[in-house]
Amino acid sequence: ISLLLGTTITISSKHWMMAWTGLEINTLAIIPLISKSHHPRAIEAATKYFLTQAAASALLLFSSMTNAWFTGQWDITQLTHPTSCLLLTTAVSIKLGLTPFHFWFPEVLQGSSLTIGLLLATLMKFPPTALFILTSPSLSPTLLTAMAIASAALGGWMGLKPTQIRKILAFSSISHLGWMTIILLYNPKLTLLAFYLYCLMTSAIFLTLSTTKITNLATMMTAWTKIPPLATTLMLALLSLAGLPPLTGFLPKWLIIQELTKQEMTPVATAMALLSLLGLFFYLRLAYCATITLPPNSSNHMKQWQTNKSVHISTTTLISLTIMLLPLSPMMFTTT
């Protein structure tokens, strides 16, 4: 309830103090959820999350107070002082996990359970994204473009090595944030569309992993012997997150590259498209492990029985949308 309350307060507020209050409620609500298991890794993740979010909140408060001191305005859309704009970009980037402030996110996600990891990767990123969209006319285009390209590059490179799936999905999140940030100043609606579709695809993957109890590549290799249909749809969901047509994930990348080309930023669009190939490589590795790799069946190998637990309807609905939403794109064009 507190998470929903904090998110609602931040995205609906016009005053900086209310937005800051909503972010603080969010932070305080998620910390007990991260540390609920009492595992040392979970406690470490909660501590890291608290320290980084506290620093970001302090910077955000300092930014809004500086702006109010010089302009007399507490309205979120009236952020005009250059120093305040720079401080706000830093604060929101820390909260989101944008490069070069990404260092906390993979560690926190790895120390959390899959369900809490889903909240951290989706719901907790909504209030800072809303603040970015509200203040976008005042922000520096050069700084945002540089951070976006760096995020796409780092998310792609760093995702190649890990074997823990939560850590790979954390770097995937950083890479997607780069795509959302690159288009923020030119078409905020596209940023929001990319965020919604990212949340949809990530939710489908996290819920599938939670159903099959998969946490690393080694356990993912046994998924096919447990629930073959779910492993197949997991592969398609991962390829959708990579942005392959004709799956849903292709839509935001296609629209963002189209918009960047319209803005005469063809070199930036080319760089982003090439950097998405790095992400495609580790998504393909996950998809390969989920469906094509089978564990060795020696004589003393215990047979993996199919799980009797039924797949929840929310998981199946999200997977269906993740795979088949692209044909609805003409309708999205008309509404946006």
XYZ file of C-alpha atoms in Angstrom:
336
model
C 0.000 0.000 0.000
C 2.844 2.384 0.891
C 4.558 1.685 -2.444
C 1.418 2.539 -4.371
C 0.802 5.597 -2.175
C 4.364 6.929 -2.634
C 4.243 6.378 -6.407
C 0.834 8.075 -6.703
C 1.929 11.088 -4.604
C 5.063 11.641 -6.713
C 3.500 11.303 -10.163
C 0.473 13.472 -9.291
C 2.244 16.260 -7.387
C 3.149 19.708 -8.730
C 5.150 20.838 -5.698
C 8.728 19.650 -5.171
C 8.229 18.859 -1.483
C 5.302 16.542 -2.232
C 7.287 14.777 -4.965
C 10.193 14.315 -2.529
C 7.816 12.985 0.152
C 6.423 10.391 -2.279
C 9.934 9.220 -3.176
C 10.829 8.902 0.524
C 7.682 6.836 1.233
C 8.664 4.549 -1.651
C 12.204 4.084 -0.349
C 11.093 3.341 3.207
C 8.426 0.905 1.983
C 10.704 -1.222 -0.225
C 13.587 -1.645 2.284
C 11.743 -4.118 4.594
C 10.655 -6.071 1.497
C 14.262 -6.384 0.258
C 15.608 -7.483 3.662
C 12.635 -9.757 4.488
C 14.560 -13.017 3.968
C 17.246 -12.040 6.577
C 19.912 -13.483 4.272
C 23.264 -11.612 4.434
C 23.003 -10.790 0.716
C 19.507 -9.361 1.240
C 20.660 -7.206 4.181
C 23.601 -5.978 2.094
C 21.260 -5.166 -0.811
C 18.875 -3.251 1.484
C 21.788 -1.245 2.957
C 23.171 -0.362 -0.487
C 19.709 0.604 -1.695
C 19.076 2.808 1.349
C 22.410 4.661 1.060
C 22.113 5.396 -2.669
C 18.442 6.415 -2.487
C 19.098 8.642 0.547
C 21.920 10.392 -1.358
C 19.659 10.832 -4.406
C 16.798 12.208 -2.280
C 19.153 14.695 -0.597
C 20.387 15.870 -4.014
C 16.821 16.215 -5.284
C 15.828 18.270 -2.242
C 18.953 20.434 -2.610
C 18.164 20.960 -6.312
C 14.563 22.065 -5.671
C 15.613 24.329 -2.768
C 18.306 25.969 -4.915
C 15.772 26.592 -7.667
C 13.277 28.025 -5.138
C 16.010 30.249 -3.659
C 16.878 31.810 -7.031
C 13.478 31.862 -8.764
C 10.909 31.723 -5.939
C 9.202 28.770 -7.670
C 8.393 25.378 -6.064
C 6.507 24.158 -9.151
C 8.079 21.033 -10.712
C 7.635 22.328 -14.272
C 9.333 25.670 -13.428
C 12.843 24.274 -12.927
C 14.926 26.949 -14.675
C 18.176 27.452 -12.723
C 21.127 25.692 -14.502
C 22.692 24.325 -11.294
C 19.329 22.959 -10.154
C 18.846 21.248 -13.523
C 22.258 19.577 -13.269
C 21.624 18.444 -9.671
C 18.194 17.105 -10.585
C 19.596 15.129 -13.543
C 22.154 13.581 -11.185
C 19.563 12.788 -8.487
C 17.059 11.167 -10.871
C 19.853 9.265 -12.642
C 20.953 7.783 -9.293
C 17.364 6.787 -8.519
C 16.909 5.162 -11.934
C 20.359 3.549 -12.162
C 21.517 5.411 -15.293
C 25.222 5.284 -16.166
C 27.500 6.471 -14.482
C 25.305 6.005 -11.373
C 24.344 2.417 -12.181
C 26.704 0.682 -9.712
C 24.087 -0.076 -7.028
C 21.340 -1.581 -9.196
C 22.780 -4.997 -10.239
C 23.947 -5.692 -6.670
C 20.597 -4.780 -5.111
C 18.643 -6.803 -7.681
C 20.911 -9.825 -7.131
C 20.377 -9.648 -3.358
C 16.573 -9.488 -3.668
C 14.039 -12.207 -4.407
C 12.490 -12.423 -7.894
C 9.236 -10.759 -6.797
C 11.000 -7.816 -5.122
C 13.379 -7.655 -8.089
C 10.341 -7.182 -10.321
C 9.152 -4.266 -8.145
C 12.619 -2.678 -8.212
C 12.921 -3.004 -11.989
C 9.437 -1.676 -12.814
C 7.298 0.116 -10.208
C 10.199 1.827 -8.394
C 11.411 3.392 -11.655
C 8.065 5.015 -12.441
C 8.232 8.081 -10.089
C 11.775 9.148 -11.191
C 10.771 8.662 -14.854
C 7.697 10.858 -14.254
C 9.942 13.578 -12.754
C 12.268 13.350 -15.764
C 9.306 13.796 -18.138
C 7.884 16.761 -16.163
C 11.225 18.595 -16.116
C 12.431 17.504 -19.591
C 12.219 20.987 -21.254
C 14.781 22.338 -18.747
C 17.358 19.522 -18.973
C 20.617 19.499 -20.944
C 20.314 17.618 -24.276
C 24.072 16.923 -24.514
C 24.281 15.466 -21.008
C 21.195 13.271 -21.447
C 22.362 11.974 -24.842
C 25.819 11.134 -23.457
C 24.324 9.324 -20.441
C 21.850 7.452 -22.647
C 24.525 6.174 -25.050
C 26.777 5.250 -22.094
C 23.880 3.350 -20.457
C 23.094 1.421 -23.642
C 26.788 0.560 -24.079
C 27.447 -0.418 -20.468
C 24.191 -2.375 -20.146
C 25.160 -4.362 -23.229
C 28.818 -4.986 -22.331
C 28.318 -5.826 -18.654
C 25.417 -8.190 -19.386
C 27.678 -10.524 -21.381
C 29.565 -12.006 -18.411
C 27.176 -12.756 -15.467
C 25.559 -16.171 -14.999
C 23.022 -14.968 -12.410
C 19.805 -14.099 -14.271
C 18.758 -11.259 -11.943
C 22.088 -9.522 -12.601
C 21.676 -9.975 -16.374
C 18.168 -8.483 -16.166
C 19.567 -5.555 -14.138
C 22.020 -4.717 -16.952
C 19.160 -5.192 -19.411
C 17.207 -2.582 -17.419
C 20.142 -0.137 -17.579
C 20.321 -0.615 -21.342
C 16.572 0.014 -21.758
C 16.823 3.151 -19.598
C 19.345 4.437 -22.142
C 16.727 4.047 -24.896
C 14.108 5.866 -22.793
C 16.475 8.738 -21.937
C 17.730 9.318 -25.502
C 14.252 10.319 -26.720
C 13.130 12.138 -23.543
C 13.659 15.707 -24.795
C 12.261 15.148 -28.282
C 9.176 13.009 -27.621
C 8.314 12.343 -23.938
C 5.311 10.217 -24.991
C 7.721 7.765 -26.611
C 9.703 7.586 -23.362
C 6.497 6.677 -21.553
C 5.524 4.108 -24.207
C 8.995 2.506 -24.033
C 8.741 2.402 -20.223
C 5.287 0.778 -20.255
C 6.328 -1.878 -22.761
C 9.576 -2.516 -20.858
C 7.550 -3.038 -17.638
C 5.195 -5.408 -19.485
C 8.003 -7.561 -20.910
C 10.079 -7.576 -17.707
C 7.027 -8.539 -15.614
C 6.328 -11.491 -17.934
C 9.942 -12.705 -17.628
C 10.179 -12.267 -13.835
C 6.850 -14.048 -13.250
C 7.921 -16.935 -15.511
C 11.238 -17.227 -13.661
C 9.365 -17.142 -10.341
C 7.012 -19.935 -11.497
C 9.885 -22.190 -12.619
C 12.203 -21.203 -9.688
C 15.024 -20.242 -12.069
C 17.773 -17.956 -10.685
C 20.876 -18.754 -12.777
C 21.901 -20.244 -16.114
C 22.572 -23.692 -14.630
C 18.987 -24.078 -13.360
C 17.674 -22.498 -16.554
C 19.132 -25.405 -18.535
C 16.771 -27.796 -16.739
C 13.664 -25.679 -17.425
C 12.797 -27.508 -20.643
C 12.458 -30.844 -18.832
C 10.042 -29.306 -16.284
C 7.592 -27.181 -18.292
C 8.381 -27.179 -22.050
C 5.552 -24.765 -23.056
C 6.598 -22.176 -20.444
C 10.257 -22.499 -21.480
C 9.247 -21.814 -25.093
C 7.256 -18.713 -24.187
C 10.144 -17.559 -21.938
C 12.438 -17.748 -24.966
C 9.995 -15.607 -27.005
C 9.635 -13.113 -24.132
C 13.450 -12.762 -23.919
C 13.683 -12.192 -27.675
C 10.901 -9.601 -27.350
C 12.924 -7.799 -24.653
C 15.864 -7.865 -27.082
C 13.719 -5.994 -29.610
C 13.403 -8.565 -32.391
C 10.518 -8.172 -34.857
C 7.716 -9.263 -35.045
C 7.571 -9.242 -31.211
C 6.346 -6.403 -28.961
C 9.828 -5.206 -27.942
C 10.571 -4.124 -31.513
C 7.958 -1.344 -31.343
C 9.680 1.144 -28.945
C 13.101 0.687 -30.621
C 11.579 1.208 -34.073
C 9.699 4.367 -33.023
C 12.707 5.806 -31.134
C 15.082 5.286 -34.077
C 12.468 6.827 -36.404
C 12.088 9.882 -34.136
C 15.867 10.338 -33.772
C 16.206 10.259 -37.566
C 13.470 12.923 -37.859
C 15.441 15.074 -35.393
C 18.514 14.737 -37.701
C 20.371 12.670 -35.096
C 21.209 9.813 -37.465
C 24.692 9.113 -35.917
C 23.087 8.765 -32.457
C 20.357 6.479 -33.851
C 23.025 4.335 -35.566
C 25.065 4.092 -32.348
C 22.006 3.051 -30.323
C 21.000 0.439 -32.922
C 24.516 -1.050 -32.959
C 24.721 -1.097 -29.143
C 21.426 -3.007 -28.987
C 23.261 -5.904 -30.692
C 25.253 -6.408 -27.480
C 21.995 -6.876 -25.581
C 20.728 -9.211 -28.299
C 23.742 -11.468 -27.695
C 23.042 -12.091 -24.001
C 19.283 -12.437 -24.589
C 20.077 -15.087 -27.205
C 22.323 -16.807 -24.664
C 19.453 -16.899 -22.154
C 17.015 -18.105 -24.825
C 19.490 -20.803 -25.888
C 19.870 -22.017 -22.292
C 16.097 -22.003 -21.756
C 15.094 -24.080 -24.771
C 17.955 -25.671 -26.721
C 20.306 -26.859 -23.967
C 19.292 -30.085 -22.235
C 20.978 -31.504 -19.097
C 22.939 -34.759 -19.519
C 20.827 -37.826 -18.714
C 23.180 -40.309 -17.071
C 21.962 -43.465 -15.338
C 22.111 -41.890 -11.868
C 20.447 -38.680 -13.015
C 17.208 -37.980 -11.177
C 14.330 -37.380 -13.555
C 12.970 -33.839 -13.455
C 9.236 -34.281 -12.950
C 6.903 -31.805 -14.512
C 5.660 -29.373 -11.909
C 2.006 -29.788 -11.048
C 1.708 -26.144 -10.070
C -0.486 -24.374 -12.602
C 0.760 -21.195 -14.258
C -1.068 -18.120 -13.014
C -3.342 -16.299 -15.444
C -1.438 -13.019 -14.981
C 1.757 -14.699 -16.248
C 0.048 -16.106 -19.335
C -1.657 -12.780 -20.097
C 1.596 -10.802 -19.798
C 3.477 -13.323 -21.958
C 0.764 -13.124 -24.638
C 1.018 -9.319 -24.680
C 4.831 -9.496 -24.690
C 4.791 -11.656 -27.799
C 1.815 -10.357 -29.799
C 1.332 -6.618 -29.168
C 3.157 -5.346 -32.267
C 0.112 -5.615 -34.629
C -1.641 -3.050 -32.389
C 0.998 -0.432 -33.243
C -1.201 1.410 -35.826
C -3.723 2.045 -33.053
C -0.901 3.423 -30.842
C 0.154 5.745 -33.671
C -3.337 7.201 -33.898
C -3.613 7.718 -30.112
C -0.168 9.327 -29.729
